[in-house]
């Protein structure tokens, strides 16, 4: 009755690649079951964007001006999309630190599975999670009068840029998660939150003090948000600075640069766990 | 060179520095195939570091280690197909059911969907979890979680299982459940290397106990060997007048053949003896002849905790250094 236990030992490159994806899918699936079975997480997923859109769109938005004119809620929504993608780095970071603290990382490392598969699983789960977040937020936006005005193609390109930013931040999250403890990862909220606002997310940088405006213009998040405003046809994009005038190429360049830096750093950090 | 293939684990002079600590300082250990080895030592002795090196999680600075016949540094992938690891905390997923946990690990071990499912069912039976297989793990007791974690480490029926403090934090009933699971694994032919802080636990489960302190093995042998080496009877003597301590120590040393341990504040002397009654009779007679007033004298067996503490350099109640000085001798004797 005992099952013959013969694990598949990948020998060729193609087999290794196949099992990397297979492992990634199993790990991602486990992570997504968490989301599906955790009512609090689902509520959070739904409630957070609704509260934020109401808070910023109506409470603060009633006193907000958009540089160059335009409806504030139209201006706000791309900022909210960008902020949500950026804060997603918290999810990655917290899960990676928890896995390390609970010994899950050790068990993976003691098993004959592909390291890349483990990371791929993390990335897939995080991306699915972010797509859901973005979808909920999109519906919230539509409900408060936001919309896209330059066609579906441009709108989808904008969503692609947002997910590209999220993808780049996975590597930042994994890298930081391998360095930090669960406690300090949770505390990273404090510096991260202002960083998402020191940008063009909620207020046009032109309206800020000079130095702050310059910082905000160059925030990687600003490039993505400005590019989204442009692609959605929402107000508030463009500006005098070089960064504002080249939002689209920057919205691609920044995430690519982040990935190029943090993906190798994460891989190195992972190998150094054996030190 | 010894034949290595009859040993599940061989470590030779393994050294590992972690930050400012020399966590492993020349660890030597051999575990024969199909036995249970208890790695026993206090907190910070290097037990977990040893397990981490042997399970390919940490690279040693020096020395070499073979697990299931493969060098952990050169052939980690081969080692990983042949080991299972259950760390200090169960890595089970609370949101998933017991069955889902095992199926997930089975698939990560590349068993394929159908085989992983069948294997999960077998493991649930084997580890006594079949009745709760479809409950979420968050409703499991501590012992059930540990057993599920053991089952996860046992998916591939590995040749060598590493268990890092498998019962820490469990109540006696749960602990007994885990012990039974470990016994069953050993009975089925797996080699088990487990760390523990509890001599009693090592005594219950292990064929071989390696006492580890400051990153090296200081005594190694079967539980009986260890006990008889260091746990022989001892004479416990209290003199009435502290001025007689030196005289009494000479008498005791002559009878025991070793310098006794002394606790001057309590006017107490302790010496291990082999010829129990003979030595006691001799000591009492000699002291009487020399006019040394004795308040209390007793022949007693050291507790297992004392044995452990004396080996690892701690100070049990009455100890005053003598047993610490004897520890190298014991290590050599047992190893010989």
Coordinates of C-alpha atoms in Angstrom, one line a residue:
Chain A
X1 CA 0.0 0.0 0.0
X2 CA 3.0 2.3 0.4
X3 CA 3.4 4.7 -2.4
X4 CA 6.6 4.4 -4.4
X5 CA 8.2 7.7 -3.6
X6 CA 10.2 8.7 -6.6
X7 CA 10.7 12.4 -6.9
X8 CA 11.4 13.8 -10.3
X9 CA 15.0 14.9 -10.4
X10 CA 15.3 17.6 -13.1
X11 CA 18.4 16.9 -15.2
X12 CA 18.0 19.0 -18.4
X13 CA 17.7 22.7 -18.6
X14 CA 14.2 22.4 -20.0
X15 CA 13.1 20.2 -17.1
X16 CA 14.6 22.5 -14.6
X17 CA 12.7 25.4 -16.1
X18 CA 9.5 23.4 -16.1
X19 CA 9.9 22.5 -12.4
X20 CA 10.8 26.1 -11.5
X21 CA 7.4 27.1 -12.9
X22 CA 5.7 24.2 -11.3
X23 CA 7.2 25.0 -7.9
X24 CA 6.3 28.6 -8.4
X25 CA 2.6 27.7 -9.1
X26 CA 2.4 25.5 -6.0
X27 CA 3.8 28.2 -3.8
X28 CA 1.7 30.9 -5.3
X29 CA -1.4 28.8 -5.0
X30 CA -0.7 28.2 -1.3
X31 CA -0.3 32.0 -0.8
X32 CA -3.5 32.8 -2.7
X33 CA -5.5 30.2 -0.7
X34 CA -4.5 32.4 2.3
X35 CA -6.2 35.4 0.8
X36 CA -9.3 33.5 -0.1
X37 CA -9.7 31.9 3.3
X38 CA -9.0 35.0 5.3
X39 CA -12.1 37.1 5.6
X40 CA -10.2 39.9 7.3
X41 CA -7.7 40.1 4.4
X42 CA -10.6 40.3 1.9
X43 CA -12.3 43.0 3.9
X44 CA -9.1 44.9 4.1
X45 CA -8.6 44.5 0.3
X46 CA -12.1 46.0 -0.3
X47 CA -12.3 48.5 2.5
X48 CA -8.9 50.2 2.2
X49 CA -9.4 51.6 -1.2
X50 CA -13.0 52.7 -0.5
X51 CA -11.9 54.5 2.7
X52 CA -8.9 56.1 1.0
X53 CA -10.9 57.3 -2.0
X54 CA -13.6 58.8 0.3
X55 CA -11.0 60.4 2.5
X56 CA -8.8 61.9 -0.1
X57 CA -11.4 62.4 -2.8
X58 CA -14.0 64.1 -0.6
X59 CA -12.7 65.0 2.8
X60 CA -9.3 66.5 1.7
X61 CA -10.3 66.7 -2.0
X62 CA -12.9 69.4 -1.2
X63 CA -10.0 71.8 -0.4
X64 CA -7.6 70.7 -3.1
X65 CA -6.6 72.4 -6.3
X66 CA -5.0 70.8 -9.3
X67 CA -2.2 72.7 -10.9
X68 CA -3.4 73.7 -14.4
X69 CA -7.0 73.1 -13.4
X70 CA -9.2 70.0 -13.5
X71 CA -11.3 67.8 -11.3
X72 CA -9.4 66.7 -8.2
X73 CA -10.8 63.2 -8.1
X74 CA -9.8 62.7 -11.7
X75 CA -6.4 63.9 -10.7
X76 CA -6.4 61.7 -7.5
X77 CA -7.2 58.3 -8.9
X78 CA -3.9 57.6 -10.8
X79 CA -2.1 58.8 -7.6
X80 CA -4.1 56.2 -5.6
X81 CA -3.3 53.5 -8.1
X82 CA 0.4 54.3 -7.8
X83 CA 0.4 54.5 -4.0
X84 CA -1.3 51.2 -3.7
X85 CA 1.2 49.5 -6.0
X86 CA 4.0 51.1 -3.9
X87 CA 2.6 50.1 -0.6
X88 CA 2.4 46.5 -2.0
X89 CA 6.1 46.3 -1.1
X90 CA 4.9 45.9 2.5
X91 CA 3.1 42.7 1.6
X92 CA 6.2 41.2 0.0
X93 CA 8.4 42.3 2.8
X94 CA 6.2 41.1 5.6
X95 CA 5.7 37.7 4.1
X96 CA 9.4 37.2 3.3
X97 CA 10.4 38.1 6.9
X98 CA 7.6 35.9 8.3
X99 CA 8.7 33.0 6.2
X100 CA 12.2 33.4 7.5
X101 CA 11.2 33.7 11.1
X102 CA 8.8 30.7 10.9
X103 CA 11.5 28.5 9.4
X104 CA 9.7 28.1 6.1
X105 CA 12.7 29.6 4.3
X106 CA 14.9 27.1 6.0
X107 CA 12.7 24.2 5.0
X108 CA 12.7 25.4 1.4
X109 CA 16.4 25.7 1.4
X110 CA 16.8 22.2 2.9
X111 CA 14.7 20.8 0.0
X112 CA 15.8 19.9 -3.5
X113 CA 13.7 22.6 -5.1
X114 CA 14.7 25.4 -7.3
X115 CA 15.4 28.6 -5.5
X116 CA 14.0 30.5 -8.5
X117 CA 10.7 28.6 -8.1
X118 CA 10.3 29.9 -4.5
X119 CA 10.9 33.4 -5.6
X120 CA 8.6 33.0 -8.6
X121 CA 5.8 31.8 -6.4
X122 CA 6.2 34.8 -4.2
X123 CA 6.2 37.1 -7.3
X124 CA 3.1 35.4 -8.9
X125 CA 1.1 35.6 -5.6
X126 CA 2.1 39.2 -5.1
X127 CA 1.1 40.2 -8.6
X128 CA -2.2 38.4 -8.4
X129 CA -2.9 40.2 -5.2
X130 CA -2.0 43.5 -6.7
X131 CA -4.2 43.0 -9.8
X132 CA -7.1 42.4 -7.4
X133 CA -6.3 45.5 -5.4
X134 CA -6.0 47.5 -8.6
X135 CA -9.4 46.1 -9.8
X136 CA -11.2 47.1 -6.6
X137 CA -9.6 50.6 -6.7
X138 CA -10.5 51.0 -10.3
X139 CA -14.2 50.3 -9.5
X140 CA -14.0 52.8 -6.6
X141 CA -12.6 55.3 -9.0
X142 CA -15.4 54.8 -11.5
X143 CA -17.9 55.1 -8.8
X144 CA -16.6 58.6 -7.8
X145 CA -16.5 59.9 -11.3
X146 CA -13.0 59.1 -12.4
X147 CA -12.6 57.6 -15.9
X148 CA -10.2 57.2 -18.8
X149 CA -10.6 59.4 -21.8
X150 CA -8.0 58.3 -24.3
X151 CA -9.2 54.9 -25.2
X152 CA -8.9 51.4 -23.8
X153 CA -5.5 50.8 -25.3
X154 CA -3.9 53.7 -23.4
X155 CA -5.8 52.8 -20.3
X156 CA -4.4 49.2 -20.4
X157 CA -0.9 50.5 -21.0
X158 CA -1.3 52.7 -17.9
X159 CA -2.4 49.6 -15.8
X160 CA 0.6 47.8 -17.3
X161 CA 2.9 50.5 -16.1
X162 CA 1.4 50.3 -12.6
X163 CA 2.0 46.6 -12.5
X164 CA 5.5 47.1 -13.8
X165 CA 6.2 49.3 -10.8
X166 CA 4.7 46.7 -8.5
X167 CA 6.8 44.0 -10.2
X168 CA 10.0 46.0 -9.6
X169 CA 9.1 46.5 -6.0
X170 CA 8.8 42.8 -5.4
X171 CA 12.6 42.6 -5.6
X172 CA 13.0 45.5 -3.2
X173 CA 10.6 43.8 -0.9
X174 CA 12.4 40.4 -1.1
X175 CA 15.7 42.1 -0.5
X176 CA 14.5 44.1 2.5
X177 CA 12.6 41.1 3.8
X178 CA 15.8 39.0 3.8
X179 CA 17.5 41.7 5.9
X180 CA 14.8 42.8 8.3
X181 CA 12.9 41.1 11.1
X182 CA 9.1 40.8 11.0
X183 CA 8.9 43.6 13.6
X184 CA 11.0 46.1 11.7
X185 CA 9.3 45.1 8.4
X186 CA 6.0 46.1 9.9
X187 CA 7.5 49.3 11.1
X188 CA 8.7 50.1 7.6
X189 CA 5.2 51.5 7.1
X190 CA 6.3 54.7 8.8
X191 CA 9.0 55.8 6.3
X192 CA 7.2 54.3 3.4
X193 CA 3.9 56.1 3.8
X194 CA 5.4 59.6 3.5
X195 CA 7.5 58.5 0.6
X196 CA 4.4 57.7 -1.4
X197 CA 3.0 61.2 -0.7
X198 CA 6.3 63.0 -1.4
X199 CA 5.4 62.6 -5.0
X200 CA 2.7 63.8 -7.4
X201 CA 0.2 61.3 -6.0
X202 CA -2.0 63.7 -4.1
X203 CA -0.7 67.1 -4.8
X204 CA 0.9 68.7 -7.8
X205 CA 4.6 69.2 -7.1
X206 CA 4.4 72.7 -8.5
X207 CA 2.3 73.7 -5.5
X208 CA 5.0 72.5 -3.0
X209 CA 8.0 74.4 -1.7
X210 CA 10.8 74.4 -4.4
X211 CA 13.1 71.7 -2.9
X212 CA 10.2 69.4 -2.0
X213 CA 8.6 69.8 -5.4
X214 CA 11.9 68.8 -7.0
X215 CA 12.2 65.7 -4.8
X216 CA 8.6 64.8 -5.6
X217 CA 9.1 65.2 -9.4
X218 CA 12.0 62.7 -9.3
X219 CA 10.3 60.2 -7.1
X220 CA 10.0 57.0 -9.2
X221 CA 6.3 56.8 -8.2
X222 CA 5.7 60.2 -9.7
X223 CA 6.9 59.0 -13.1
X224 CA 4.4 56.1 -13.1
X225 CA 1.6 58.3 -11.8
X226 CA 2.3 61.1 -14.3
X227 CA 2.5 58.6 -17.1
X228 CA -0.9 57.1 -16.0
X229 CA -2.5 60.6 -15.9
X230 CA -1.2 61.2 -19.4
X231 CA -2.4 57.8 -20.7
X232 CA -5.8 58.0 -18.9
X233 CA -6.2 61.6 -20.0
X234 CA -6.6 62.8 -16.5
X235 CA -5.6 66.3 -15.4
X236 CA -2.4 67.3 -13.8
X237 CA 0.2 65.7 -16.0
X238 CA 3.1 67.4 -17.7
X239 CA 5.1 70.3 -16.1
X240 CA 8.2 72.3 -16.6
X241 CA 10.7 69.9 -15.2
X242 CA 12.5 67.4 -17.3
X243 CA 11.2 64.5 -15.2
X244 CA 7.6 65.7 -15.6
X245 CA 8.1 66.2 -19.4
X246 CA 9.4 62.6 -19.8
X247 CA 7.1 60.8 -17.5
X248 CA 6.4 57.9 -19.9
X249 CA 10.0 56.8 -20.6
X250 CA 10.8 57.3 -16.9
X251 CA 7.8 55.2 -15.9
X252 CA 9.5 52.4 -17.7
X253 CA 13.1 53.2 -16.8
X254 CA 12.6 53.5 -13.1
X255 CA 11.1 50.0 -12.6
X256 CA 13.6 48.5 -14.9
X257 CA 16.5 50.1 -13.0
X258 CA 15.0 49.0 -9.6
X259 CA 14.7 45.4 -10.9
X260 CA 18.2 45.5 -12.3
X261 CA 19.6 46.6 -9.0
X262 CA 17.4 44.7 -6.5
X263 CA 17.0 41.3 -8.3
X264 CA 20.7 40.5 -8.2
X265 CA 20.9 42.0 -4.7
X266 CA 18.1 39.7 -3.5
X267 CA 19.7 36.6 -5.2
X268 CA 23.0 37.5 -3.5
X269 CA 21.4 38.0 -0.2
X270 CA 19.6 34.6 -0.5
X271 CA 22.9 32.9 -1.3
X272 CA 24.5 34.6 1.7
X273 CA 22.0 33.0 4.1
X274 CA 24.4 30.1 4.1
X275 CA 27.1 32.3 5.6
Chain B
X1 CA 40.2 5.8 6.3
X2 CA 37.0 4.5 7.8
X3 CA 34.3 3.1 5.6
X4 CA 31.9 6.1 5.3
X5 CA 28.9 4.4 3.7
X6 CA 27.8 2.7 7.0
X7 CA 27.4 6.1 8.6
X8 CA 24.4 8.3 7.9
X9 CA 26.3 11.4 9.3
X10 CA 30.0 12.0 9.5
X11 CA 31.3 15.3 10.7
X12 CA 35.1 15.9 11.1
X13 CA 36.5 19.0 12.6
X14 CA 33.6 21.2 11.5
X15 CA 34.1 24.8 12.4
X16 CA 31.7 27.7 12.0
X17 CA 31.9 31.2 13.2
X18 CA 28.7 33.2 13.5
X19 CA 29.4 36.9 14.1
X20 CA 31.6 37.1 17.2
X21 CA 30.7 33.5 18.3
X22 CA 32.7 30.4 17.4
X23 CA 29.4 28.4 17.1
X24 CA 31.1 25.2 16.0
X25 CA 34.7 24.6 17.2
X26 CA 35.9 21.4 15.7
X27 CA 32.7 19.2 15.8
X28 CA 33.3 15.5 15.4
X29 CA 30.4 13.2 15.1
X30 CA 29.5 9.9 13.5
X31 CA 26.0 8.5 13.4
X32 CA 25.6 4.9 12.2
X33 CA 22.9 4.2 9.6
X34 CA 19.5 3.4 11.1
X35 CA 20.1 4.8 14.6
X36 CA 18.8 7.7 16.7
X37 CA 21.4 10.2 17.8
X38 CA 20.6 12.8 20.4
X39 CA 22.6 15.9 20.2
X40 CA 22.4 17.1 23.8
X41 CA 23.6 20.5 25.1
X42 CA 22.6 23.7 26.7
X43 CA 21.4 26.8 24.9
X44 CA 24.1 28.3 22.7
X45 CA 26.1 25.0 22.7
X46 CA 26.0 24.9 18.9
X47 CA 23.3 22.2 18.4
X48 CA 21.2 24.2 15.9
X49 CA 24.3 25.4 14.1
X50 CA 25.4 21.8 13.7
X51 CA 22.0 20.8 12.3
X52 CA 22.1 23.8 9.9
X53 CA 25.5 22.9 8.6
X54 CA 24.5 19.2 8.1
X55 CA 21.3 20.2 6.3
X56 CA 23.1 22.4 3.9
X57 CA 21.6 25.6 5.3
X58 CA 25.0 26.9 6.5
X59 CA 28.4 26.5 4.9
X60 CA 31.1 25.5 7.4
X61 CA 34.3 27.5 7.6
X62 CA 36.5 24.4 8.0
X63 CA 36.2 20.7 8.4
X64 CA 34.0 18.4 6.4
X65 CA 30.6 16.8 6.8
X66 CA 29.0 13.9 4.9
X67 CA 25.3 13.2 5.1
X68 CA 23.9 10.0 3.5
X69 CA 27.3 9.6 1.9
X70 CA 27.5 13.0 0.2
X71 CA 29.6 16.0 1.2
X72 CA 27.2 18.8 2.3
X73 CA 29.4 21.5 0.8
X74 CA 30.2 19.9 -2.6
X75 CA 27.0 18.0 -3.3
X76 CA 24.2 19.9 -1.4
X77 CA 21.6 18.9 -4.0
X78 CA 22.3 15.2 -3.5
X79 CA 22.1 15.7 0.2
X80 CA 18.8 17.5 0.0
X81 CA 17.1 14.5 -1.8
X82 CA 18.0 12.3 1.2
X83 CA 17.3 14.4 4.2
X84 CA 14.3 15.8 6.0
X85 CA 14.4 18.7 8.4
X86 CA 11.9 19.7 11.1
X87 CA 13.1 22.9 12.7
X88 CA 12.5 24.4 16.1
X89 CA 9.1 25.8 15.0
X90 CA 6.7 23.8 13.0
X91 CA 6.6 25.3 9.5
X92 CA 3.0 24.1 8.9
X93 CA 0.6 26.5 7.3
X94 CA -2.2 27.4 9.6
X95 CA -4.7 28.4 7.0
X96 CA -4.4 25.1 5.1
X97 CA -5.7 21.7 6.3
X98 CA -3.2 19.0 7.4
X99 CA -3.8 17.2 4.1
X100 CA -3.3 20.3 2.0
X101 CA -0.1 21.0 3.8
X102 CA 1.3 17.6 3.0
X103 CA 0.1 17.7 -0.5
X104 CA 1.8 21.0 -1.0
X105 CA 5.1 19.7 0.3
X106 CA 4.7 16.6 -1.7
X107 CA 4.3 18.6 -4.9
X108 CA 7.3 20.7 -4.0
X109 CA 9.3 17.5 -3.6
X110 CA 8.2 16.9 -7.3
X111 CA 6.1 13.8 -6.6
X112 CA 3.4 14.9 -9.0
X113 CA -0.2 15.7 -8.2
X114 CA -1.6 12.1 -7.8
X115 CA 1.4 10.7 -6.0
X116 CA 1.6 13.7 -3.6
X117 CA -2.1 13.1 -2.8
X118 CA -1.6 9.4 -2.1
X119 CA 1.6 10.1 -0.1
X120 CA -0.2 12.7 2.0
X121 CA -2.9 10.2 2.9
X122 CA -0.3 7.6 4.0
X123 CA 1.6 10.1 6.1
X124 CA -1.6 11.3 7.8
X125 CA -2.4 7.7 8.7
X126 CA 1.1 7.0 9.8
X127 CA 1.4 10.1 12.1
X128 CA -2.0 9.6 13.6
X129 CA -3.6 12.6 11.9
X130 CA -6.1 10.8 9.6
X131 CA -9.0 11.9 11.8
X132 CA -8.1 15.5 11.6
X133 CA -6.7 15.5 8.1
X134 CA -9.3 18.0 6.7
X135 CA -9.3 20.4 9.6
X136 CA -7.3 23.6 9.3
X137 CA -4.0 23.4 11.1
X138 CA -4.9 26.4 13.3
X139 CA -7.3 24.1 15.1
X140 CA -4.5 21.6 15.8
X141 CA -2.8 21.1 19.2
X142 CA 0.9 21.7 19.6
X143 CA 1.6 18.0 19.4
X144 CA -0.4 17.6 16.2
X145 CA 1.4 20.5 14.6
X146 CA 4.8 18.9 15.4
X147 CA 3.6 15.5 14.1
X148 CA 2.4 17.2 10.9
X149 CA 5.8 18.9 10.6
X150 CA 7.5 15.6 11.1
X151 CA 5.3 14.1 8.4
X152 CA 6.3 17.0 6.0
X153 CA 9.9 16.3 6.7
X154 CA 9.2 12.6 6.0
X155 CA 7.5 13.0 2.6
X156 CA 10.4 11.4 0.7
X157 CA 11.1 8.9 3.4
X158 CA 14.5 10.4 3.8
X159 CA 17.5 8.4 4.9
X160 CA 18.4 11.0 7.5
X161 CA 15.9 13.1 9.5
X162 CA 17.1 16.1 11.4
X163 CA 14.9 17.2 14.2
X164 CA 15.8 20.4 16.0
X165 CA 14.3 20.3 19.6
X166 CA 11.2 18.5 18.5
X167 CA 9.4 18.7 21.8
X168 CA 10.3 22.1 23.1
X169 CA 7.2 23.9 24.4
X170 CA 5.0 20.8 24.4
X171 CA 3.1 19.4 27.4
X172 CA 3.9 15.8 28.5
X173 CA 1.0 14.3 26.5
X174 CA 1.9 16.0 23.3
X175 CA 5.5 15.3 24.0
X176 CA 4.8 11.6 24.3
X177 CA 3.0 11.7 20.9
X178 CA 6.0 13.2 19.2
X179 CA 8.3 10.7 20.9
X180 CA 6.2 7.8 19.6
X181 CA 6.4 9.3 16.1
X182 CA 10.2 9.5 16.3
X183 CA 10.4 5.9 17.6
X184 CA 8.3 4.8 14.7
X185 CA 10.4 6.6 12.2
X186 CA 13.6 5.0 13.6
X187 CA 11.9 1.6 13.6
X188 CA 11.2 2.0 9.9
X189 CA 14.9 2.4 9.2
X190 CA 15.5 6.1 9.0
X191 CA 18.5 7.6 10.8
X192 CA 17.4 10.4 13.2
X193 CA 19.6 13.1 14.4
X194 CA 17.8 15.2 17.0
X195 CA 18.8 18.0 19.2
X196 CA 17.5 18.4 22.7
X197 CA 18.1 20.2 25.9
X198 CA 16.6 17.3 27.9
X199 CA 18.7 14.4 28.9
X200 CA 15.6 12.5 29.7
X201 CA 14.4 12.9 26.2
X202 CA 17.7 11.8 24.7
X203 CA 17.6 8.8 27.2
X204 CA 14.1 7.9 26.0
X205 CA 14.8 8.0 22.3
X206 CA 18.5 7.9 21.4
X207 CA 20.8 4.9 20.8
X208 CA 23.6 7.4 21.0
X209 CA 24.0 10.6 22.9
X210 CA 26.5 13.2 21.9
X211 CA 26.9 15.9 24.5
X212 CA 27.9 19.2 22.9
X213 CA 29.2 22.3 24.5
X214 CA 30.9 25.4 23.1
X215 CA 30.7 24.0 19.6
X216 CA 32.3 20.6 20.2
X217 CA 31.3 17.1 21.3
X218 CA 32.6 16.6 24.8
X219 CA 31.1 13.1 25.4
X220 CA 29.7 10.6 23.1
X221 CA 28.2 7.2 23.8
X222 CA 25.1 5.1 24.5
X223 CA 22.9 6.4 27.3
X224 CA 24.1 3.6 29.5
X225 CA 27.7 4.2 28.8
X226 CA 27.3 7.9 29.6
X227 CA 25.4 7.2 32.7
X228 CA 27.9 4.7 34.1
X229 CA 30.9 6.8 33.2
X230 CA 29.8 10.0 34.9
X231 CA 26.7 9.0 36.8
X232 CA 28.3 6.5 39.2
X233 CA 27.6 6.7 42.9
X234 CA 29.2 9.4 44.9
X235 CA 29.9 10.0 48.6
X236 CA 28.4 13.2 49.9
X237 CA 30.0 14.2 53.2
X238 CA 29.4 17.2 55.5
X239 CA 31.9 17.8 58.4
X240 CA 30.9 19.5 61.6
X241 CA 33.9 21.8 61.8
X242 CA 35.2 23.6 58.7
X243 CA 38.7 23.2 60.1
X244 CA 38.5 19.5 59.4
X245 CA 37.7 20.0 55.7
X246 CA 41.3 19.5 54.5
X247 CA 41.7 16.4 56.6
X248 CA 38.4 14.9 55.4
X249 CA 39.3 15.7 51.8
X250 CA 42.5 13.7 52.1
X251 CA 40.6 10.7 53.4
X252 CA 38.0 11.0 50.7
X253 CA 40.6 11.4 48.0
X254 CA 42.4 8.2 49.2
X255 CA 39.2 6.2 49.2
X256 CA 37.8 7.5 45.9
X257 CA 41.1 7.8 44.0
X258 CA 40.3 11.3 42.9
X259 CA 40.2 14.8 44.4
X260 CA 36.8 15.4 45.9
X261 CA 34.7 18.4 45.0
X262 CA 34.4 20.9 47.9
X263 CA 31.8 23.4 48.9
X264 CA 33.5 25.1 51.9
X265 CA 30.6 27.2 52.9
X266 CA 28.4 24.2 53.4
X267 CA 31.4 22.2 54.8
X268 CA 30.6 19.7 52.1
X269 CA 32.7 17.3 50.1
X270 CA 31.6 15.1 47.2
X271 CA 33.6 12.4 45.4
X272 CA 32.5 9.8 42.9
X273 CA 33.3 6.2 43.9
X274 CA 33.3 3.0 42.2
X275 CA 33.3 0.5 45.0
X276 CA 30.2 1.9 46.8
X277 CA 30.0 0.2 50.1
X278 CA 33.7 -0.5 50.5
X279 CA 34.6 3.2 50.0
X280 CA 31.9 4.4 52.3
X281 CA 33.0 2.0 55.1
X282 CA 36.6 3.0 54.6
X283 CA 35.8 6.7 54.7
X284 CA 33.7 6.5 57.8
X285 CA 36.3 4.3 59.6
X286 CA 39.2 6.6 58.7
X287 CA 37.4 9.7 59.7
X288 CA 36.5 8.2 63.0
X289 CA 40.1 7.2 63.7
X290 CA 41.3 10.7 62.9
X291 CA 38.6 12.2 65.1
X292 CA 36.9 14.2 62.4
X293 CA 33.3 14.8 63.4
X294 CA 30.9 14.1 60.6
X295 CA 27.5 15.8 60.5
X296 CA 26.1 13.9 57.5
X297 CA 27.4 11.2 55.2
X298 CA 25.5 9.6 52.3
X299 CA 26.0 7.5 49.3
X300 CA 23.9 8.7 46.5
X301 CA 23.5 8.6 42.8
X302 CA 23.9 11.9 40.9
X303 CA 20.8 13.0 39.2
X304 CA 20.9 13.0 35.4
X305 CA 20.7 16.8 35.5
X306 CA 23.9 16.9 37.5
X307 CA 25.6 14.6 35.0
X308 CA 24.6 16.9 32.3
X309 CA 25.5 20.1 34.1
X310 CA 28.9 18.7 35.1
X311 CA 29.7 17.7 31.6
X312 CA 28.7 21.0 30.1
X313 CA 30.6 23.0 32.7
X314 CA 27.6 24.2 34.7
X315 CA 27.7 24.2 38.4
X316 CA 25.3 21.9 40.1
X317 CA 24.4 22.5 43.7
X318 CA 27.3 20.9 45.4
X319 CA 29.9 21.0 42.6
X320 CA 33.1 22.9 43.1
X321 CA 35.1 22.3 40.0
X322 CA 36.3 18.8 40.5
X323 CA 33.7 17.4 38.1
X324 CA 34.5 20.1 35.6
X325 CA 38.1 19.1 35.6
X326 CA 37.1 15.5 35.1
X327 CA 35.2 16.2 31.9
X328 CA 38.0 15.7 29.5
X329 CA 38.8 12.4 31.0
X330 CA 35.2 11.3 30.7
X331 CA 35.1 12.4 27.1
X332 CA 38.2 10.4 26.3
X333 CA 37.1 7.4 28.1
X334 CA 33.7 7.2 26.5
X335 CA 35.1 7.9 23.1
X336 CA 37.7 5.2 23.5

